[in-house]
PDB file of C-alpha atoms in Angstrom:
ATOM      1  CA  MET A1232      22.291  19.874 130.970  1.00 92.00           C
ATOM      2  CA  LYS A1233      18.839  20.024 132.532  1.00 95.00           C
ATOM      3  CA  GLU A1234      16.347  22.795 132.039  1.00 97.00           C
ATOM      4  CA  LEU A1235      13.163  23.395 133.978  1.00 98.00           C
ATOM      5  CA  ILE A1236      10.686  25.995 132.770  1.00 98.00           C
ATOM      6  CA  ILE A1237       8.060  27.142 135.246  1.00 98.00           C
ATOM      7  CA  ASN A1238       5.252  29.350 133.998  1.00 98.00           C
ATOM      8  CA  GLY A1239       3.854  31.389 136.876  1.00 97.00           C
ATOM      9  CA  LYS A1240       0.433  31.477 135.237  1.00 97.00           C
ATOM     10  CA  GLU A1241       0.213  27.680 135.567  1.00 97.00           C
ATOM     11  CA  ILE A1242       1.222  27.442 139.234  1.00 98.00           C
ATOM     12  CA  GLU A1243      -1.838  27.947 141.394  1.00 96.00           C
ATOM     13  CA  SER A1244      -0.655  26.374 144.648  1.00 98.00           C
ATOM     14  CA  LYS A1245       2.461  25.599 146.664  1.00 98.00           C
ATOM     15  CA  GLU A1246       1.770  21.911 146.101  1.00 97.00           C
ATOM     16  CA  THR A1247       1.792  22.351 142.340  1.00 98.00           C
ATOM     17  CA  LEU A1248       4.998  24.377 142.513  1.00 98.00           C
ATOM     18  CA  HIS A1249       6.800  21.687 144.494  1.00 98.00           C
ATOM     19  CA  ARG A1250       5.470  18.906 142.263  1.00 97.00           C
ATOM     20  CA  VAL A1251       6.809  20.718 139.190  1.00 98.00           C
ATOM     21  CA  PHE A1252      10.235  21.124 140.787  1.00 98.00           C
ATOM     22  CA  SER A1253      10.302  17.549 142.062  1.00 97.00           C
ATOM     23  CA  GLU A1254       9.269  15.966 138.774  1.00 97.00           C
ATOM     24  CA  GLY A1255      11.167  18.364 136.546  1.00 97.00           C
ATOM     25  CA  LEU A1256      14.472  17.987 138.353  1.00 97.00           C
ATOM     26  CA  SER A1257      14.048  14.355 139.458  1.00 96.00           C
ATOM     27  CA  PHE A1258      14.251  15.063 143.162  1.00 97.00           C
ATOM     28  CA  PRO A1259      14.560  12.083 145.528  1.00 95.00           C
ATOM     29  CA  GLU A1260      11.527  10.513 147.188  1.00 93.00           C
ATOM     30  CA  TRP A1261      12.414  12.153 150.496  1.00 93.00           C
ATOM     31  CA  TYR A1262      11.830  15.636 149.007  1.00 96.00           C
ATOM     32  CA  GLY A1263       9.749  17.440 151.643  1.00 96.00           C
ATOM     33  CA  ASN A1264       7.700  19.751 149.395  1.00 97.00           C
ATOM     34  CA  ASN A1265       8.789  22.917 151.169  1.00 98.00           C
ATOM     35  CA  LEU A1266      11.338  25.667 150.584  1.00 98.00           C
ATOM     36  CA  ASP A1267      13.960  24.200 152.942  1.00 97.00           C
ATOM     37  CA  ALA A1268      13.838  20.887 151.087  1.00 98.00           C
ATOM     38  CA  LEU A1269      13.945  22.746 147.758  1.00 98.00           C
ATOM     39  CA  ASN A1270      17.091  24.553 148.842  1.00 98.00           C
ATOM     40  CA  ASP A1271      18.665  21.263 149.964  1.00 97.00           C
ATOM     41  CA  CYS A1272      17.896  19.547 146.669  1.00 97.00           C
ATOM     42  CA  LEU A1273      19.052  22.470 144.536  1.00 98.00           C
ATOM     43  CA  THR A1274      22.346  22.796 146.362  1.00 96.00           C
ATOM     44  CA  ASP A1275      22.924  19.034 145.920  1.00 96.00           C
ATOM     45  CA  ILE A1276      22.518  19.107 142.121  1.00 96.00           C
ATOM     46  CA  ASN A1277      25.769  18.210 140.408  1.00 96.00           C
ATOM     47  CA  GLU A1278      24.953  18.735 136.723  1.00 96.00           C
ATOM     48  CA  GLU A1279      24.447  21.978 134.857  1.00 98.00           C
ATOM     49  CA  THR A1280      20.827  22.976 135.482  1.00 98.00           C
ATOM     50  CA  THR A1281      18.870  26.022 134.425  1.00 98.00           C
ATOM     51  CA  VAL A1282      15.602  26.997 136.078  1.00 98.00           C
ATOM     52  CA  ILE A1283      13.577  29.456 134.021  1.00 98.00           C
ATOM     53  CA  ILE A1284      10.726  31.266 135.712  1.00 98.00           C
ATOM     54  CA  GLU A1285       8.271  32.793 133.259  1.00 98.00           C
ATOM     55  CA  GLU A1286       5.653  35.282 134.421  1.00 97.00           C
ATOM     56  CA  PHE A1287       6.949  35.759 137.959  1.00 97.00           C
ATOM     57  CA  GLY A1288       4.302  38.444 138.511  1.00 96.00           C
ATOM     58  CA  ALA A1289       1.582  35.866 137.904  1.00 97.00           C
ATOM     59  CA  LEU A1290       3.334  33.481 140.281  1.00 97.00           C
ATOM     60  CA  ARG A1291       3.312  36.210 142.934  1.00 97.00           C
ATOM     61  CA  ASP A1292      -0.377  36.847 142.237  1.00 97.00           C
ATOM     62  CA  ASN A1293      -1.096  33.141 142.751  1.00 97.00           C
ATOM     63  CA  LEU A1294       1.191  32.417 145.719  1.00 98.00           C
ATOM     64  CA  GLY A1295       1.586  35.782 147.425  1.00 97.00           C
ATOM     65  CA  SER A1296       4.674  36.237 149.585  1.00 97.00           C
ATOM     66  CA  TYR A1297       5.589  32.568 149.070  1.00 98.00           C
ATOM     67  CA  ALA A1298       6.740  33.523 145.552  1.00 98.00           C
ATOM     68  CA  ASP A1299       9.153  36.076 147.012  1.00 97.00           C
ATOM     69  CA  LYS A1300      10.471  33.465 149.442  1.00 98.00           C
ATOM     70  CA  LEU A1301      10.939  31.112 146.491  1.00 98.00           C
ATOM     71  CA  LYS A1302      12.923  33.786 144.666  1.00 97.00           C
ATOM     72  CA  LYS A1303      15.203  34.155 147.689  1.00 98.00           C
ATOM     73  CA  VAL A1304      15.742  30.382 147.880  1.00 98.00           C
ATOM     74  CA  LEU A1305      16.581  30.251 144.176  1.00 98.00           C
ATOM     75  CA  ARG A1306      19.021  33.144 144.543  1.00 97.00           C
ATOM     76  CA  CYS A1307      20.726  31.543 147.530  1.00 97.00           C
ATOM     77  CA  ALA A1308      20.908  28.086 145.945  1.00 97.00           C
ATOM     78  CA  SER A1309      22.353  29.442 142.707  1.00 97.00           C
ATOM     79  CA  SER A1310      25.004  31.411 144.587  1.00 97.00           C
ATOM     80  CA  GLU A1311      25.925  28.351 146.662  1.00 97.00           C
ATOM     81  CA  ASN A1312      25.890  25.869 143.762  1.00 98.00           C
ATOM     82  CA  GLU A1313      27.621  27.015 140.573  1.00 97.00           C
ATOM     83  CA  LYS A1314      25.777  24.312 138.603  1.00 98.00           C
ATOM     84  CA  ILE A1315      22.436  26.127 139.077  1.00 97.00           C
ATOM     85  CA  THR A1316      21.385  29.049 136.912  1.00 97.00           C
ATOM     86  CA  VAL A1317      18.086  30.867 137.402  1.00 98.00           C
ATOM     87  CA  ASP A1318      16.595  33.127 134.743  1.00 97.00           C
ATOM     88  CA  TYR A1319      13.402  35.172 134.828  1.00 97.00           C
ATOM     89  CA  ILE A1320      11.403  35.888 131.673  1.00 95.00           C
ATOM     90  CA  ASN A1321       8.535  38.390 131.608  1.00 86.00           C
ATOM     91  CA  GLU A1322       9.074  39.134 135.246  1.00 77.00           C
TER      92      GLU A1322
END
């Protein structure tokens, strides 16, 4: 099982967010560093994977509405792919 912990206080840009996802979940080289590509990669995962978002409020402070779009992508991907679980801590 894989686990990726993202602390919203440490994510100050979209680029950093996508790098953390890409490196943490070993995305392929073709990963496009955008929410569509994130959704594609998450729905393709075939091993039990948990994404933990800590301090979502701080992530929203840093990324604005992009954080809410991320939350929607994570919700959609986890409902489409039963191998993905998303938890929020200190939301």
